[in-house]
Structure formats: structure tokens, C-alpha cells
PDB file of C-alpha atoms in Angstrom:
ATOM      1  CA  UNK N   8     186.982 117.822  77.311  1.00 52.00           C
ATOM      2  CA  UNK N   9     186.509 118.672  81.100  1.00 47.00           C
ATOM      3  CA  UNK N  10     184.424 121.863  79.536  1.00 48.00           C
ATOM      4  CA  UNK N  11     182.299 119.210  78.140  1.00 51.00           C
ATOM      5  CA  UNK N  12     181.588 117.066  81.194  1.00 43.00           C
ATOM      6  CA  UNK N  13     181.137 120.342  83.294  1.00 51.00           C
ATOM      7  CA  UNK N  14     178.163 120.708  80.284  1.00 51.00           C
ATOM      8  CA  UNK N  15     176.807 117.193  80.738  1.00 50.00           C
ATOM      9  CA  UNK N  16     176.747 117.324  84.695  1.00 52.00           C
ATOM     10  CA  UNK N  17     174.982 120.591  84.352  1.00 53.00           C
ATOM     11  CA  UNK N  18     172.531 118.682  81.904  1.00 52.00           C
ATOM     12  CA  UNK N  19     172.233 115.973  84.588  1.00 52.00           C
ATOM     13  CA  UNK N  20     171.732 117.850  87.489  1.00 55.00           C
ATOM     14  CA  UNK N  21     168.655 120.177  85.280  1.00 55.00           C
ATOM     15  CA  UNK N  22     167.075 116.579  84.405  1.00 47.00           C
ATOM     16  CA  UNK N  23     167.086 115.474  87.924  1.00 53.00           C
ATOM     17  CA  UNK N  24     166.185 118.731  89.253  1.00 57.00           C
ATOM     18  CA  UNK N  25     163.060 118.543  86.511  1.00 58.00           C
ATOM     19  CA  UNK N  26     162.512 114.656  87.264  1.00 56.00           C
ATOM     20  CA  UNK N  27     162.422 114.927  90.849  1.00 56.00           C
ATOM     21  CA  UNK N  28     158.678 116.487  91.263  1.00 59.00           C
ATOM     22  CA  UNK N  29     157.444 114.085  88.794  1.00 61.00           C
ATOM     23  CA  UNK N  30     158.670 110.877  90.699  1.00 60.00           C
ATOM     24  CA  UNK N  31     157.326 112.495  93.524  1.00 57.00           C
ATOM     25  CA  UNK N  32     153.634 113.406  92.147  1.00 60.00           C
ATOM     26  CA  UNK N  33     153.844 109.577  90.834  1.00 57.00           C
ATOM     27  CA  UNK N  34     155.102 107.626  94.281  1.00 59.00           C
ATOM     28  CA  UNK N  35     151.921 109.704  96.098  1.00 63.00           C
ATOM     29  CA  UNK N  36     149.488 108.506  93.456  1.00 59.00           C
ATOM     30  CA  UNK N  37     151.030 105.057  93.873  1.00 60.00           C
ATOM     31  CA  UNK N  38     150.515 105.648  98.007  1.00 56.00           C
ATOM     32  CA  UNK N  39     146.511 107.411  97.449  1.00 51.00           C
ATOM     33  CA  UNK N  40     145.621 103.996  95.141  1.00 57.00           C
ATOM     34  CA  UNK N  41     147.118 101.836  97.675  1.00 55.00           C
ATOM     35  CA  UNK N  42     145.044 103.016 100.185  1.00 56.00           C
ATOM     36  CA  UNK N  43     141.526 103.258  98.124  1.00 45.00           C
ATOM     37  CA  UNK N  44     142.365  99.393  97.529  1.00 52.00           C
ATOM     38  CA  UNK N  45     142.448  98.480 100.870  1.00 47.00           C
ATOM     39  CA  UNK N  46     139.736 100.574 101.968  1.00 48.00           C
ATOM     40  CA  UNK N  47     137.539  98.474  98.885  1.00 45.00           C
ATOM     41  CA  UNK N  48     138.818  95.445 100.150  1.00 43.00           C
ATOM     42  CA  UNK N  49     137.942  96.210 103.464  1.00 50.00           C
ATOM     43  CA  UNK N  50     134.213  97.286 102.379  1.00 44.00           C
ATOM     44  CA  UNK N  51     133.541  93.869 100.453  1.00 40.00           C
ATOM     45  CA  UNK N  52     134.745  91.845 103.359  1.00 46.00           C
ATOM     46  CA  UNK N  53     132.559  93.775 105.752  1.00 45.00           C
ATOM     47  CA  UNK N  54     128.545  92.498 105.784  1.00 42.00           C
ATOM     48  CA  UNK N  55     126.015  94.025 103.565  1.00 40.00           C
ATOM     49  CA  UNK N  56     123.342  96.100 105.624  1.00 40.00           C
ATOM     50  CA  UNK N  57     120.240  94.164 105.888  1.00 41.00           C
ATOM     51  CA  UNK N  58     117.734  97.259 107.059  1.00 42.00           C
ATOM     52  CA  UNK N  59     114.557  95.217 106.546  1.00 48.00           C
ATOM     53  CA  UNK N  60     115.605  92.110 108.494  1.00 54.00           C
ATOM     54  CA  UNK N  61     113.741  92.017 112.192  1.00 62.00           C
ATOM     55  CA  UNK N  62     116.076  90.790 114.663  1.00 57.00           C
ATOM     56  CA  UNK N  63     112.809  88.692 115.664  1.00 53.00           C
ATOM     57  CA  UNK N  64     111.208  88.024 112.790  1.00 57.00           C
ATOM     58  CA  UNK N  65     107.255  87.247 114.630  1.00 63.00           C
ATOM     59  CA  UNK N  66     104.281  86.014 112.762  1.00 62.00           C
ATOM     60  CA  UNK N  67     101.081  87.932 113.086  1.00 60.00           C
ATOM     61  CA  UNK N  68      98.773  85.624 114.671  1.00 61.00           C
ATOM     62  CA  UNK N  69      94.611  85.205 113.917  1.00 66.00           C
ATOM     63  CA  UNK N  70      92.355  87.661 115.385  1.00 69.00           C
ATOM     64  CA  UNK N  71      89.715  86.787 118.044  1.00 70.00           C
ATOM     65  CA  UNK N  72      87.934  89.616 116.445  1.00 73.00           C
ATOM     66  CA  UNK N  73      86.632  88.143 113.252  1.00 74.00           C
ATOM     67  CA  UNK N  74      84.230  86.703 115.710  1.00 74.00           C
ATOM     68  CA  UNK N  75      82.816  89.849 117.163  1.00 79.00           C
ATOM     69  CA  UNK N  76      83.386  93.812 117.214  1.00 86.00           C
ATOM     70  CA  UNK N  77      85.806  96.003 118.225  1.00 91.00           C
ATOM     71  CA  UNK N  78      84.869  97.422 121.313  1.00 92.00           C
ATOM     72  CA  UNK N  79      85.679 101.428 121.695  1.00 95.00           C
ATOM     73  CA  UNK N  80      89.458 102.169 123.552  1.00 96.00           C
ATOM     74  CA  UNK N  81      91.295 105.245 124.339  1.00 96.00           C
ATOM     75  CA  UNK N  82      94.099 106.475 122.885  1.00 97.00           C
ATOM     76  CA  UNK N  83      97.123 109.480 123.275  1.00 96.00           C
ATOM     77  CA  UNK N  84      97.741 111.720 120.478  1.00 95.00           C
ATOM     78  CA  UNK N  85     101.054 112.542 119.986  1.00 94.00           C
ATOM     79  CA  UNK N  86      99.794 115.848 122.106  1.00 94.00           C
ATOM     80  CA  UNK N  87      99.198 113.864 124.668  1.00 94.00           C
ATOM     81  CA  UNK N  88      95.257 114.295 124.609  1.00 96.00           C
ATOM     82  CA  UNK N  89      92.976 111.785 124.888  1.00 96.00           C
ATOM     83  CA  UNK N  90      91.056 110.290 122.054  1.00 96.00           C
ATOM     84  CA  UNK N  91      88.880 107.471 121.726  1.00 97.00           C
ATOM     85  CA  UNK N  92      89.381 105.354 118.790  1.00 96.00           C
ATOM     86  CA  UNK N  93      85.342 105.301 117.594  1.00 96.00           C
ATOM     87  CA  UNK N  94      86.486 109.286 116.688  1.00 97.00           C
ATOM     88  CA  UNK N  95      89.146 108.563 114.463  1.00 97.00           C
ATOM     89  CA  UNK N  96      86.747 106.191 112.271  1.00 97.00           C
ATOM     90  CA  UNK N  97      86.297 106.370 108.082  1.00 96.00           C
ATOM     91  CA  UNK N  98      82.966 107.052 107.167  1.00 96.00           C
ATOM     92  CA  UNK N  99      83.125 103.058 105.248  1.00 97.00           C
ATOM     93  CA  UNK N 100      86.651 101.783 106.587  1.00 98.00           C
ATOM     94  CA  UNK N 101      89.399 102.425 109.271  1.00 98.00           C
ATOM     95  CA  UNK N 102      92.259 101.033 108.510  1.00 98.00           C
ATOM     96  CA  UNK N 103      94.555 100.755 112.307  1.00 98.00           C
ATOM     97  CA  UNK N 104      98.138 100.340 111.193  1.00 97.00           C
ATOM     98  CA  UNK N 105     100.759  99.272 114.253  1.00 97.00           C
ATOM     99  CA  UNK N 106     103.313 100.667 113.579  1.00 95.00           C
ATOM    100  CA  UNK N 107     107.210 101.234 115.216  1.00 94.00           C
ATOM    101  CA  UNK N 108     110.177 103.750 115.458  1.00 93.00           C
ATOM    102  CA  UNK N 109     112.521 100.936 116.167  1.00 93.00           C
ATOM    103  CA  UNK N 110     111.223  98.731 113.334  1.00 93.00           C
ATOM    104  CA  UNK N 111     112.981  98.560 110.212  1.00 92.00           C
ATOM    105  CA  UNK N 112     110.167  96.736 108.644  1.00 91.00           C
ATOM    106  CA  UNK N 113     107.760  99.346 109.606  1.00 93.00           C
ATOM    107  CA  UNK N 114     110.108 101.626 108.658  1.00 93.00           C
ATOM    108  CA  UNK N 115     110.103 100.273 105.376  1.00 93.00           C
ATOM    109  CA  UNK N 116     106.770 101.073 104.213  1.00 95.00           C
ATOM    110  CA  UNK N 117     105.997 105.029 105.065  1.00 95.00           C
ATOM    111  CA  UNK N 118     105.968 105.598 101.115  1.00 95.00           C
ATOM    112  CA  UNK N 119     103.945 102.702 100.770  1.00 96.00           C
ATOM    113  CA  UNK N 120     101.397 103.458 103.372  1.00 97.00           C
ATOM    114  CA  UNK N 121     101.479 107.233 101.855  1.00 96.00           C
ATOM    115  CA  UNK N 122     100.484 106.026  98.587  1.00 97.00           C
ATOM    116  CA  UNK N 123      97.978 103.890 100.025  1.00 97.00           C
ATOM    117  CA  UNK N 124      96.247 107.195 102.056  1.00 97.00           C
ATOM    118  CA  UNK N 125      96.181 109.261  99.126  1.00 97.00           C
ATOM    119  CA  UNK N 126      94.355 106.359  96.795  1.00 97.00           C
ATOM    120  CA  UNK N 127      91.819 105.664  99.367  1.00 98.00           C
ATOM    121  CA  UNK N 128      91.256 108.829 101.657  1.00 96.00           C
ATOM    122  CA  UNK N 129      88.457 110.061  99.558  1.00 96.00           C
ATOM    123  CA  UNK N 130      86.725 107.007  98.936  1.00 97.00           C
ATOM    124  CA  UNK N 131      85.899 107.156 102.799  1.00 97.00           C
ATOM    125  CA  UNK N 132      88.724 104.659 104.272  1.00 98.00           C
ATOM    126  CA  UNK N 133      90.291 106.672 107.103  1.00 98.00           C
ATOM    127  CA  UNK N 134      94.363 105.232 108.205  1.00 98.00           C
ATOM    128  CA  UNK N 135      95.091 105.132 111.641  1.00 98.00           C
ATOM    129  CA  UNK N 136      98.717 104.585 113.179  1.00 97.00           C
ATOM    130  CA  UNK N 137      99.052 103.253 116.118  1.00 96.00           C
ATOM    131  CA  UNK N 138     102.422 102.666 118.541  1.00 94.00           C
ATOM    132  CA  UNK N 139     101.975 100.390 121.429  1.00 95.00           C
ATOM    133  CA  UNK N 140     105.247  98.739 122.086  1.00 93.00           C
ATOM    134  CA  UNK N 141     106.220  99.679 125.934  1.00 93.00           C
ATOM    135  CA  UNK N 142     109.659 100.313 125.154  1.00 92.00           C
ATOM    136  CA  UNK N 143     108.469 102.843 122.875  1.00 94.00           C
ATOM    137  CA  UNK N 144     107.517 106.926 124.056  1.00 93.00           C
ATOM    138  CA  UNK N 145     105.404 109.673 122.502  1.00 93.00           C
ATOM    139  CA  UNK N 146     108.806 111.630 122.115  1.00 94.00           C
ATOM    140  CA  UNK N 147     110.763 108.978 119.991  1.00 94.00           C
ATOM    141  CA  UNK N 148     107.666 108.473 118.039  1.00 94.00           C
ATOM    142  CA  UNK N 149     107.207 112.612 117.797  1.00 94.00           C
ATOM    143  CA  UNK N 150     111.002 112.828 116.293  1.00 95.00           C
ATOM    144  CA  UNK N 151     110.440 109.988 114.120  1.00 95.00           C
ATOM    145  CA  UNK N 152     107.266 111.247 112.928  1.00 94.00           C
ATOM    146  CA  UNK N 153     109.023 115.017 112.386  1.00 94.00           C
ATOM    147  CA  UNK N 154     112.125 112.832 110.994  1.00 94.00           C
ATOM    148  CA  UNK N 155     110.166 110.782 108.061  1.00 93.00           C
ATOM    149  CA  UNK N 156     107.093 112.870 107.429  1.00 94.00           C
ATOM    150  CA  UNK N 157     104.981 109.941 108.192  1.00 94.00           C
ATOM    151  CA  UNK N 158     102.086 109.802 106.372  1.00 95.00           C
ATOM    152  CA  UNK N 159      99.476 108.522 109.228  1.00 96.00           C
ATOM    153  CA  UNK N 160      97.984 110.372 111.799  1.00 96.00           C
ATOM    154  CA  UNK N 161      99.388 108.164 114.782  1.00 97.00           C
ATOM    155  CA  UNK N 162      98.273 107.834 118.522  1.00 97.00           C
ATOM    156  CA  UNK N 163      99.943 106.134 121.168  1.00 96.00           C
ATOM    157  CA  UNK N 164      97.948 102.506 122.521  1.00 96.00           C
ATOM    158  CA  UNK N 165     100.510 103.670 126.241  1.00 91.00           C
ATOM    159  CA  UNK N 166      98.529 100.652 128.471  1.00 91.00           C
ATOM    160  CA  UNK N 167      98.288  97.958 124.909  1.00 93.00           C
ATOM    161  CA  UNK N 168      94.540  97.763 125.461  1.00 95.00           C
ATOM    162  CA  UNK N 169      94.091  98.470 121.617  1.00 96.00           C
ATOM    163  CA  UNK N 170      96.788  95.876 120.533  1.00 94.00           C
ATOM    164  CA  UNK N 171      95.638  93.351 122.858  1.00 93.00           C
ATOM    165  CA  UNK N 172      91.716  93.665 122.029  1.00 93.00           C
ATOM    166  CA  UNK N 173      93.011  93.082 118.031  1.00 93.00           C
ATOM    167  CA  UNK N 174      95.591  90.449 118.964  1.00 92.00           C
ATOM    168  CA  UNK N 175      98.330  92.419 117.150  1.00 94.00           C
ATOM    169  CA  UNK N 176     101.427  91.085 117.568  1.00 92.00           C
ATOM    170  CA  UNK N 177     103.788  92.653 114.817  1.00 94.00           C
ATOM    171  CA  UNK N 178     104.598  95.927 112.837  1.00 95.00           C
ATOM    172  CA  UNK N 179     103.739  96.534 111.048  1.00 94.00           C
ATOM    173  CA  UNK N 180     100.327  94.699 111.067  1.00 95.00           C
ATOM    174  CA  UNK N 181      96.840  96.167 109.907  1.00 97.00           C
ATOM    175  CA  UNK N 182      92.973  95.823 110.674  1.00 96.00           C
ATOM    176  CA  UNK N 183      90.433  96.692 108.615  1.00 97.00           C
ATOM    177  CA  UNK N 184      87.296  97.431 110.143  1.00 96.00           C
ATOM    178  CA  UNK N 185      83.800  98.399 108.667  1.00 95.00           C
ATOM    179  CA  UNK N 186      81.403 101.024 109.887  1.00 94.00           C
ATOM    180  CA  UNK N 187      80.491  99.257 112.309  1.00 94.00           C
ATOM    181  CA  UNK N 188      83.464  97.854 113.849  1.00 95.00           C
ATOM    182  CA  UNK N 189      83.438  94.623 112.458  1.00 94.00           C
ATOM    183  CA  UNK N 190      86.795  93.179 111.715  1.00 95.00           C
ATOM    184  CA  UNK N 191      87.345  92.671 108.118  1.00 95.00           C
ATOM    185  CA  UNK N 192      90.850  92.158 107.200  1.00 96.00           C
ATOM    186  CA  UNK N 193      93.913  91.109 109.341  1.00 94.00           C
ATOM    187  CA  UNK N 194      97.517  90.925 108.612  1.00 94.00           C
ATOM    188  CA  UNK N 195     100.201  92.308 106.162  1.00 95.00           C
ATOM    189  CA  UNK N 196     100.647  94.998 103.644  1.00 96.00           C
ATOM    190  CA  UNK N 197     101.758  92.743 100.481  1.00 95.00           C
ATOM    191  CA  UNK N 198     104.491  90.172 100.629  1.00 91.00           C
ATOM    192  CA  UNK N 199     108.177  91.773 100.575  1.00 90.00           C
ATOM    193  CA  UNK N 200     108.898  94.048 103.357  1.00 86.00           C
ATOM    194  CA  UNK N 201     111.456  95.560 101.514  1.00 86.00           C
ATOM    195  CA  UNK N 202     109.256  96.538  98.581  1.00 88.00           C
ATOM    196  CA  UNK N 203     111.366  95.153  95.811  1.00 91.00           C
ATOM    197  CA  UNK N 204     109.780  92.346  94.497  1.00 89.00           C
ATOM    198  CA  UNK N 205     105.951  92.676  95.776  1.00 92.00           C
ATOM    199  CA  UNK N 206     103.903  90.056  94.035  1.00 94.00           C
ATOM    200  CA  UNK N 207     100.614  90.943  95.964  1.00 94.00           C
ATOM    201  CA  UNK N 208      99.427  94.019  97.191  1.00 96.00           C
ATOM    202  CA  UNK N 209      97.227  92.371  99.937  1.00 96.00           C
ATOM    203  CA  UNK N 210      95.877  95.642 102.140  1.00 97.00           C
ATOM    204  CA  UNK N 211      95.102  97.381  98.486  1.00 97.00           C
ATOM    205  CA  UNK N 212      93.213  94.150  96.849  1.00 96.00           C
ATOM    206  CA  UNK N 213      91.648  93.936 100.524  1.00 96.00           C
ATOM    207  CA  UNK N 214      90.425  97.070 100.589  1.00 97.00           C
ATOM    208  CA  UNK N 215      89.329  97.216  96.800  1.00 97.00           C
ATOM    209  CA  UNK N 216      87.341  94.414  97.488  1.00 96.00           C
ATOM    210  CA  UNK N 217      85.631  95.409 100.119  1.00 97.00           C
ATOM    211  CA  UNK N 218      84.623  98.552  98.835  1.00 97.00           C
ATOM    212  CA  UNK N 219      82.884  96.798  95.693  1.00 96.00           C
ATOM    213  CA  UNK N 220      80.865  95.615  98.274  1.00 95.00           C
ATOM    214  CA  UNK N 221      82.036  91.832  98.231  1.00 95.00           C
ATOM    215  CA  UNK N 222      83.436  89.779 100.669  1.00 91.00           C
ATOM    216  CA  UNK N 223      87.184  88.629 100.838  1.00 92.00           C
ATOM    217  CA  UNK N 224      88.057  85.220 100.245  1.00 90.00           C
ATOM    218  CA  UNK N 225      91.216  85.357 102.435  1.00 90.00           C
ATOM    219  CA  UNK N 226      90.206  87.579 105.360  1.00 92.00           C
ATOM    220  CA  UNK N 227      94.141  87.448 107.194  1.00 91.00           C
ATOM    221  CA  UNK N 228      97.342  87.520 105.249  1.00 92.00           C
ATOM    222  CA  UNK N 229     100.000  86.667 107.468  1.00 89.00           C
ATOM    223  CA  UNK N 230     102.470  89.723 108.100  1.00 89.00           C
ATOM    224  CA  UNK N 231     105.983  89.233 109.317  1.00 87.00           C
ATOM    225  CA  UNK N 232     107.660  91.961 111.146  1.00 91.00           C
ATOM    226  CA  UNK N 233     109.381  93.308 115.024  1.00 92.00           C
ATOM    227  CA  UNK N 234     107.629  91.596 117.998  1.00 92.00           C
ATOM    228  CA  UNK N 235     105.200  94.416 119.605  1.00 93.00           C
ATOM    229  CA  UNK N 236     106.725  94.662 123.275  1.00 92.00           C
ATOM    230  CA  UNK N 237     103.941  94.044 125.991  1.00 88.00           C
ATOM    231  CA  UNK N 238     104.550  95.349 129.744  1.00 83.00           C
ATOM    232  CA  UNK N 239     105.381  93.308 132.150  1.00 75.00           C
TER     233      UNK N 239
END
């Protein structure tokens, strides 16, 4: 009899000796899911990003320019050299984009305005960037550039004399200008910053439009986007 205790202790103490490790393994799987469900809960409760939301949310305004020309300004290449903006002109259209580092909206469309260069580069419709907020520098603009491949050449408007002769008051907002400097189009891109859910591709049907030769019904599309930031 106490032969066969000493045999079932043994068999106890080789169970709990196997069990042990398992319980173990178990109560830190128990502890790891614990933790990955309060982390989840933590990142539904938190706010979704909103990238493509300006903190300001301007209007592009009307242009004084569909009343007269565009009258010839200098600019600064990103290597800080002077250029006028009469040399950066399309042989039919020049397309001057404002454009920002800080923006998320103008962040939003570099593929956009990429796709845009290649379809219309060779039918003689040059793009033009341009950066003219002051709290903006040619070195944030350079690593942003370098950072997102952007698809524009871009120059810097440093004193605003090139936003403020167009009126532009957003980014991203564009200008379409003929050959001979005449303002043509005004405004936005298409209609969803964030690209999703475009229902008009205004700058494309703008510039389609006026390369047939015909004039636009709608000359400015509204464009919604970060404030440009004039000196004081």
C-alpha cells in the first residue's frame, strides 16, 4: 500500500513537473493578448489622421488678371540664381502651380501633377512650381523636393511679387497662361484634394480645351487649400 502511494506521488509530481511549462506558455499568451487589446482599444479611441485637411481651409479668390497680362517677374531657382519667369514659358501654355512644403493639400497632389506633366509636356504646355509663402525657405523646399521627387521644376517667388501680381492666395492654386501671357484659367486641380473621389478633372478639361483651340466656359474653378503667408 504505502509502495503504491510512493508510485502515485511520483506520478503526481512527473504531471506537475510536465504541466508546469504549459500553464506557464498559456498565462503569457493570456498576458501578450491582454495587452494587444488594449493597445486596439487605445488606437480606435485615438482620432483618425486627417492629412488633407488645411488647418485654414482659404478660398482662392478671382484674378485681376483675366483683365490684362501678366507682366514679366523674377524668380530664385532652387540654386539660388535668378530667373525671370517669361524664360520658363511653354511654347502654347505655362501652367504656374503654387505650391507648399507645409501643405498637406499640396502635398497631396505630386502624383497628380506628375501625371498631368507627362500628358501635356509634349503638346507644348510647360508646369511651373512656384513657393512664395514667407515662412517658407529654398532649403525646406530643396529637402522636400529631394524627399518626394516632385515632379515640377520649382522656383522660389522670396519678395511674393509673382503671387501678388496673380492674386494667388492658396496651394495649391494654378494659372494658365497663353503665349502671350494672357490669363486663361484660374483656380483648382479637380474637386477632392485627397484624390479619392474626383468627379472633375478641372486643370486637365481646362487645358484640353484650350488646346482645341476653344474658349472655356468656366475660366476659375475655385480651389481650396493652406493660406499662402504674405510678409509683413
Amino acid at each position: 500500500m504505502a509502495a503504491e502511494v510512493r508510485q502515485g506521488q511520483r506520478s503526481d509530481d512527473s504531471f506537475s513537473r510536465r504541466a508546469w511549462p504549459r500553464i506557464a506558455l498559456f498565462a503569457t499568451a493570456l498576458v501578450v493578448l491582454a495587452i494587444v487589446a488594449v493597445l486596439y482599444v487605445d488606437e480606435l479611441r485615438r482620432e483618425p489622421p486627417s492629412p488633407l485637411v488645411c488647418a485654414d481651409d482659404a478660398a482662392s479668390a478671382r484674378s485681376a488678371l483675366f483683365a490684362g497680362a501678366m507682366t514679366d517677374v523674377a524668380l530664385v531657382s532652387m540654386e539660388r540664381a535668378p530667373v525671370m519667369l517669361s524664360e520658363l514659358a511653354g511654347e502654347r501654355f505655362t501652367v504656374a502651380v503654387f505650391c507648399s512644403y507645409k501643405c498637406p493639400c499640396s502635398d497631396g497632389y505630386v502624383d497628380r501633377l506628375r501625371a498631368l506633366q507627362d500628358r501635356y509636356v509634349a503638346r507644348g504646355v510647360a508646369f511651373v512650381g512656384m513657393h512664395a509663402s514667407a515662412d517658407e525657405t529654398l532649403d525646406g523646399m530643396t529637402r522636400y523636393i529631394q524627399r518626394t521627387k516632385y515632379p515640377l521644376p520649382v522656383y522660389r517667388d522670396d519678395t511674393g511679387v509673382a503671387a501678388d501680381a496673380m492674386q494667388a492666395t492658396v496651394t495649391p492654386e494654378v494659372f494658365v497662361f497663353d503665349h502671350t501671357w494672357r490669363l486663361r484659367y484660374q483656380g483648382r486641380i479637380d474637386d477632392d484634394k485627397s484624390g479619392i473621389a474626383v468627379t472633375e478633372e478641372s486643370l486637365r478639361l481646362a487645358l484640353d480645351t484650350l488646346l482645341a483651340g476653344q474658349e472655356l466656359w468656366e475660366r476659375e474653378k475655385t480651389s481650396l487649400g493652406c493660406a499662402i503667408v504674405r510678409a509683413e
